[in-house]
mmCIF file of C-alpha atoms in Angstrom:
data_model
loop_
_atom_site.group_PDB
_atom_site.id
_atom_site.type_symbol
_atom_site.label_atom_id
_atom_site.label_comp_id
_atom_site.label_asym_id
_atom_site.label_seq_id
_atom_site.Cartn_x
_atom_site.Cartn_y
_atom_site.Cartn_z
ATOM 1 C CA MET A 1 4.023 17.156 -9.609
ATOM 2 C CA LYS A 2 1.466 14.983 -7.619
ATOM 3 C CA LEU A 3 3.358 11.823 -8.661
ATOM 4 C CA LYS A 4 6.485 13.334 -7.218
ATOM 5 C CA ILE A 5 4.745 14.269 -3.945
ATOM 6 C CA ILE A 6 3.296 10.762 -3.649
ATOM 7 C CA ASN A 7 6.605 9.166 -4.214
ATOM 8 C CA ILE A 8 8.425 11.340 -1.731
ATOM 9 C CA TYR A 9 5.582 10.536 0.867
ATOM 10 C CA LEU A 10 6.008 6.817 0.051
ATOM 11 C CA LEU A 11 9.789 7.010 0.436
ATOM 12 C CA LEU A 12 9.362 8.701 3.863
ATOM 13 C CA ALA A 13 6.597 6.277 4.980
ATOM 14 C CA ASN A 14 8.523 3.292 3.874
ATOM 15 C CA ALA A 15 11.752 4.382 5.604
ATOM 16 C CA ALA A 16 9.797 4.996 8.834
ATOM 17 C CA SER A 17 8.039 1.649 8.437
ATOM 18 C CA LEU A 18 11.187 -0.091 7.939
ATOM 19 C CA PHE A 19 12.897 1.466 10.966
ATOM 20 C CA PHE A 20 9.836 0.472 13.216
ATOM 21 C CA ILE A 21 9.607 -3.084 11.887
ATOM 22 C CA LEU A 22 13.413 -3.756 12.227
ATOM 23 C CA ARG A 23 13.491 -2.185 15.700
ATOM 24 C CA THR A 24 10.491 -4.353 16.766
ATOM 25 C CA LEU A 25 12.125 -7.414 15.258
ATOM 26 C CA MET A 26 15.546 -6.765 17.034
ATOM 27 C CA ASP A 27 13.684 -6.235 20.378
ATOM 28 C CA SER A 28 11.801 -9.506 20.149
ATOM 29 C CA ILE A 29 14.012 -11.772 17.882
ATOM 30 C CA SER A 30 14.288 -14.515 20.488
ATOM 31 C CA ALA A 31 10.370 -14.819 20.639
ATOM 32 C CA VAL A 32 9.704 -14.824 16.920
ATOM 33 C CA SER A 33 8.725 -18.183 15.331
ATOM 34 C CA PRO A 34 10.143 -19.244 11.956
ATOM 35 C CA ALA A 35 6.795 -18.509 10.260
ATOM 36 C CA GLN A 36 6.723 -15.084 11.784
ATOM 37 C CA LEU A 37 10.246 -14.364 10.778
ATOM 38 C CA PHE A 38 9.455 -15.525 7.135
ATOM 39 C CA LEU A 39 6.304 -13.279 6.939
ATOM 40 C CA THR A 40 8.352 -10.440 8.526
ATOM 41 C CA ILE A 41 10.948 -10.810 5.684
ATOM 42 C CA LEU A 42 8.217 -10.780 3.063
ATOM 43 C CA VAL A 43 6.761 -7.492 4.514
ATOM 44 C CA ILE A 44 10.415 -6.031 4.613
ATOM 45 C CA ALA A 45 10.878 -7.015 0.960
ATOM 46 C CA ALA A 46 7.491 -5.426 -0.041
ATOM 47 C CA ILE A 47 8.582 -2.167 1.742
ATOM 48 C CA LEU A 48 11.981 -2.138 0.199
ATOM 49 C CA TYR A 49 10.602 -2.751 -3.402
ATOM 50 C CA SER A 50 7.966 0.105 -2.820
ATOM 51 C CA ALA A 51 10.825 2.394 -1.748
ATOM 52 C CA TYR A 52 12.896 1.322 -4.757
ATOM 53 C CA ALA A 53 9.942 1.922 -7.044
ATOM 54 C CA SER A 54 9.284 5.422 -5.594
ATOM 55 C CA HIS A 55 12.969 6.227 -5.949
ATOM 56 C CA MET A 56 13.001 5.078 -9.592
ATOM 57 C CA LEU A 57 9.939 7.142 -10.237
ATOM 58 C CA LEU A 58 11.621 10.216 -8.888
ATOM 59 C CA MET A 59 14.611 9.532 -11.161
ATOM 60 C CA LYS A 60 12.306 9.782 -14.199
ATOM 61 C CA ARG A 61 12.873 6.296 -15.795
ATOM 62 C CA ARG A 62 11.510 5.249 -19.104
ATOM 63 C CA GLU A 63 7.726 5.235 -19.583
ATOM 64 C CA MET A 64 7.322 1.301 -19.465
ATOM 65 C CA GLU A 65 9.490 1.195 -16.331
ATOM 66 C CA GLN A 66 7.426 3.963 -14.835
ATOM 67 C CA LEU A 67 4.237 2.145 -15.554
ATOM 68 C CA HIS A 68 5.584 -1.008 -13.747
ATOM 69 C CA PHE A 69 6.634 0.939 -10.713
ATOM 70 C CA ILE A 70 3.385 2.976 -10.508
ATOM 71 C CA ARG A 71 1.359 -0.304 -10.767
ATOM 72 C CA TYR A 72 3.411 -1.768 -7.958
ATOM 73 C CA ASN A 73 2.881 1.052 -5.690
ATOM 74 C CA PHE A 74 -0.908 1.168 -6.711
ATOM 75 C CA TRP A 75 -1.251 -2.394 -5.504
ATOM 76 C CA TYR A 76 0.873 -1.715 -2.484
ATOM 77 C CA ASN A 77 -1.596 0.906 -1.420
ATOM 78 C CA ILE A 78 -4.705 -1.106 -2.333
ATOM 79 C CA VAL A 79 -3.661 -3.905 -0.002
ATOM 80 C CA GLN A 80 -3.490 -1.310 2.904
ATOM 81 C CA ILE A 81 -7.010 0.119 2.318
ATOM 82 C CA PRO A 82 -9.226 -2.445 4.056
ATOM 83 C CA SER A 83 -9.050 -3.640 7.615
ATOM 84 C CA ILE A 84 -11.484 -6.491 8.261
ATOM 85 C CA SER A 85 -12.515 -8.631 11.087
ATOM 86 C CA LEU A 86 -15.284 -11.113 10.687
ATOM 87 C CA TYR A 87 -16.170 -13.627 13.433
ATOM 88 C CA GLY A 88 -12.524 -13.566 14.522
ATOM 89 C CA PHE A 89 -10.818 -13.738 11.265
ATOM 90 C CA ILE A 90 -8.673 -10.626 10.930
ATOM 91 C CA TYR A 91 -6.921 -8.916 7.941
ATOM 92 C CA MET A 92 -5.123 -5.700 8.436
ATOM 93 C CA ALA A 93 -2.209 -4.079 6.772
ATOM 94 C CA LYS A 94 -1.018 -0.612 8.052
ATOM 95 C CA LEU A 95 2.289 0.922 6.798
ATOM 96 C CA GLY A 96 2.911 4.567 7.204
ATOM 97 C CA VAL A 97 0.403 7.336 8.118
ATOM 98 C CA MET A 98 -3.022 5.914 8.634
ATOM 99 C CA PHE A 99 -6.308 7.780 8.742
ATOM 100 C CA ILE A 100 -8.937 5.016 9.214
ATOM 101 C CA ALA A 101 -12.721 5.243 9.352
ATOM 102 C CA THR A 102 -14.069 2.223 11.235
ATOM 103 C CA LEU A 103 -17.391 0.472 11.807
ATOM 104 C CA ALA A 104 -17.242 -2.221 14.633
ATOM 105 C CA ASN A 105 -19.617 -4.344 16.452
ATOM 106 C CA LYS A 106 -18.764 -6.154 19.533
ATOM 107 C CA ASN A 107 -21.283 -7.586 22.070
ATOM 108 C CA GLY A 108 -24.121 -5.899 20.185
ATOM 109 C CA ILE A 109 -22.595 -2.392 20.590
ATOM 110 C CA ILE A 110 -21.973 -0.665 17.271
ATOM 111 C CA ASN A 111 -19.082 1.892 17.183
ATOM 112 C CA LEU A 112 -18.241 4.329 14.388
ATOM 113 C CA ASP A 113 -14.809 5.863 14.774
ATOM 114 C CA LEU A 114 -12.038 7.814 13.154
ATOM 115 C CA LYS A 115 -8.380 6.997 14.024
ATOM 116 C CA LEU A 116 -5.137 8.602 13.176
ATOM 117 C CA ASP A 117 -1.860 6.536 13.384
ATOM 118 C CA LEU A 118 1.415 8.148 12.454
ATOM 119 C CA PHE A 119 3.957 5.724 10.864
ATOM 120 C CA GLN A 120 2.590 2.607 12.445
ATOM 121 C CA VAL A 121 3.551 -0.812 11.034
ATOM 122 C CA GLU A 122 0.983 -3.573 11.589
ATOM 123 C CA VAL A 123 0.298 -6.532 9.223
ATOM 124 C CA ASN A 124 -2.143 -9.132 10.522
ATOM 125 C CA PHE A 125 -3.815 -12.146 8.953
ATOM 126 C CA LEU A 126 -4.976 -14.272 11.930
ATOM 127 C CA TYR A 127 -7.808 -15.790 13.892
ATOM 128 C CA ASN A 128 -8.705 -14.421 17.286
ATOM 129 C CA PRO A 129 -11.938 -15.784 18.729
ATOM 130 C CA GLU A 130 -12.216 -12.688 20.991
ATOM 131 C CA ALA A 131 -12.015 -10.152 18.303
ATOM 132 C CA HIS A 132 -15.035 -7.968 17.198
ATOM 133 C CA ILE A 133 -17.991 -9.833 15.629
ATOM 134 C CA TYR A 134 -17.327 -7.552 12.656
ATOM 135 C CA PHE A 135 -15.056 -4.702 12.097
ATOM 136 C CA LEU A 136 -14.609 -2.767 8.833
ATOM 137 C CA GLY A 137 -11.868 -0.182 8.519
ATOM 138 C CA ILE A 138 -11.165 1.940 5.475
ATOM 139 C CA ASN A 139 -7.717 3.560 5.336
ATOM 140 C CA ILE A 140 -8.160 6.807 3.671
ATOM 141 C CA VAL A 141 -4.446 7.785 2.968
ATOM 142 C CA PRO A 142 -3.693 4.711 0.788
ATOM 143 C CA LEU A 143 -7.179 5.072 -0.769
ATOM 144 C CA VAL A 144 -6.374 8.676 -1.926
ATOM 145 C CA ILE A 145 -2.901 7.535 -2.998
ATOM 146 C CA ALA A 146 -4.313 4.597 -5.033
ATOM 147 C CA ILE A 147 -6.818 6.910 -6.713
ATOM 148 C CA LEU A 148 -4.166 9.314 -7.739
ATOM 149 C CA LEU A 149 -1.800 6.523 -8.915
ATOM 150 C CA ASN A 150 -4.676 4.978 -10.880
ATOM 151 C CA GLY A 151 -5.149 8.354 -12.671
ATOM 152 C CA SER A 152 -1.385 8.314 -13.526
ATOM 153 C CA ILE A 153 -1.629 4.823 -14.888
ATOM 154 C CA GLU A 154 -4.632 5.686 -17.059
ATOM 155 C CA LYS A 155 -2.783 8.778 -18.289
ATOM 156 C CA ILE A 156 0.325 6.864 -19.317
ATOM 157 C CA GLU A 157 -1.738 4.005 -20.950
ATOM 158 C CA LYS A 158 -3.733 6.694 -22.921
ATOM 159 C CA GLU A 159 -0.535 8.331 -24.053
ATOM 160 C CA LYS A 160 0.834 4.890 -25.141
ATOM 161 C CA GLN A 161 -2.378 4.180 -27.190
ATOM 162 C CA ASP A 162 -2.287 7.582 -28.761
ATOM 163 C CA ASP A 163 1.374 6.941 -29.807
ATOM 164 C CA GLU A 164 0.527 3.630 -31.210
ATOM 165 C CA VAL A 165 -2.410 5.151 -33.230
ATOM 166 C CA ARG A 166 -0.031 7.950 -34.557
ATOM 167 C CA ALA A 167 2.479 5.282 -35.478
ATOM 168 C CA PHE A 168 -0.077 3.241 -37.242
ATOM 169 C CA ALA A 169 -1.492 6.293 -39.018
ATOM 170 C CA SER A 170 2.014 7.428 -40.258
ATOM 171 C CA GLN A 171 2.518 3.938 -41.678
ATOM 172 C CA ILE A 172 -0.773 4.096 -43.674
ATOM 173 C CA ASN A 173 0.267 7.567 -45.117
#
């Protein structure tokens, strides 16, 4: 049941993210460089495959296909957990609902903050010399999803091992 809820959430979050990213791309297509366009296409492909994986998991595919799709969505969420800025180098990936706990230092002032973003799409890997000296954000929504998906992966792998042991034991008898 929890896997079904996670996949429904991921489908909705991916649909909203896709809508926002395509709308933004269409609004600023003339100002987008070829490198930005290429990276945007990669992000769109990742979103589409996550939506496809969630859809296939809702359709109750074979166990090995399920494991592949669950692993993809696990890593898709792992990539979204950290937001980091260190001396101007920034990494951030936010797709969907974000509840982020942050610790930031700029000009010697340390800030602790909690932030909620609804269906925001932001993927950054850049250098900005005016950014925070350091910034660490932990995105709690993908963290919880990744933990739950990891539990599903472990359960499927355990069942697979148990089936292999049973098959081996039946061959011996």
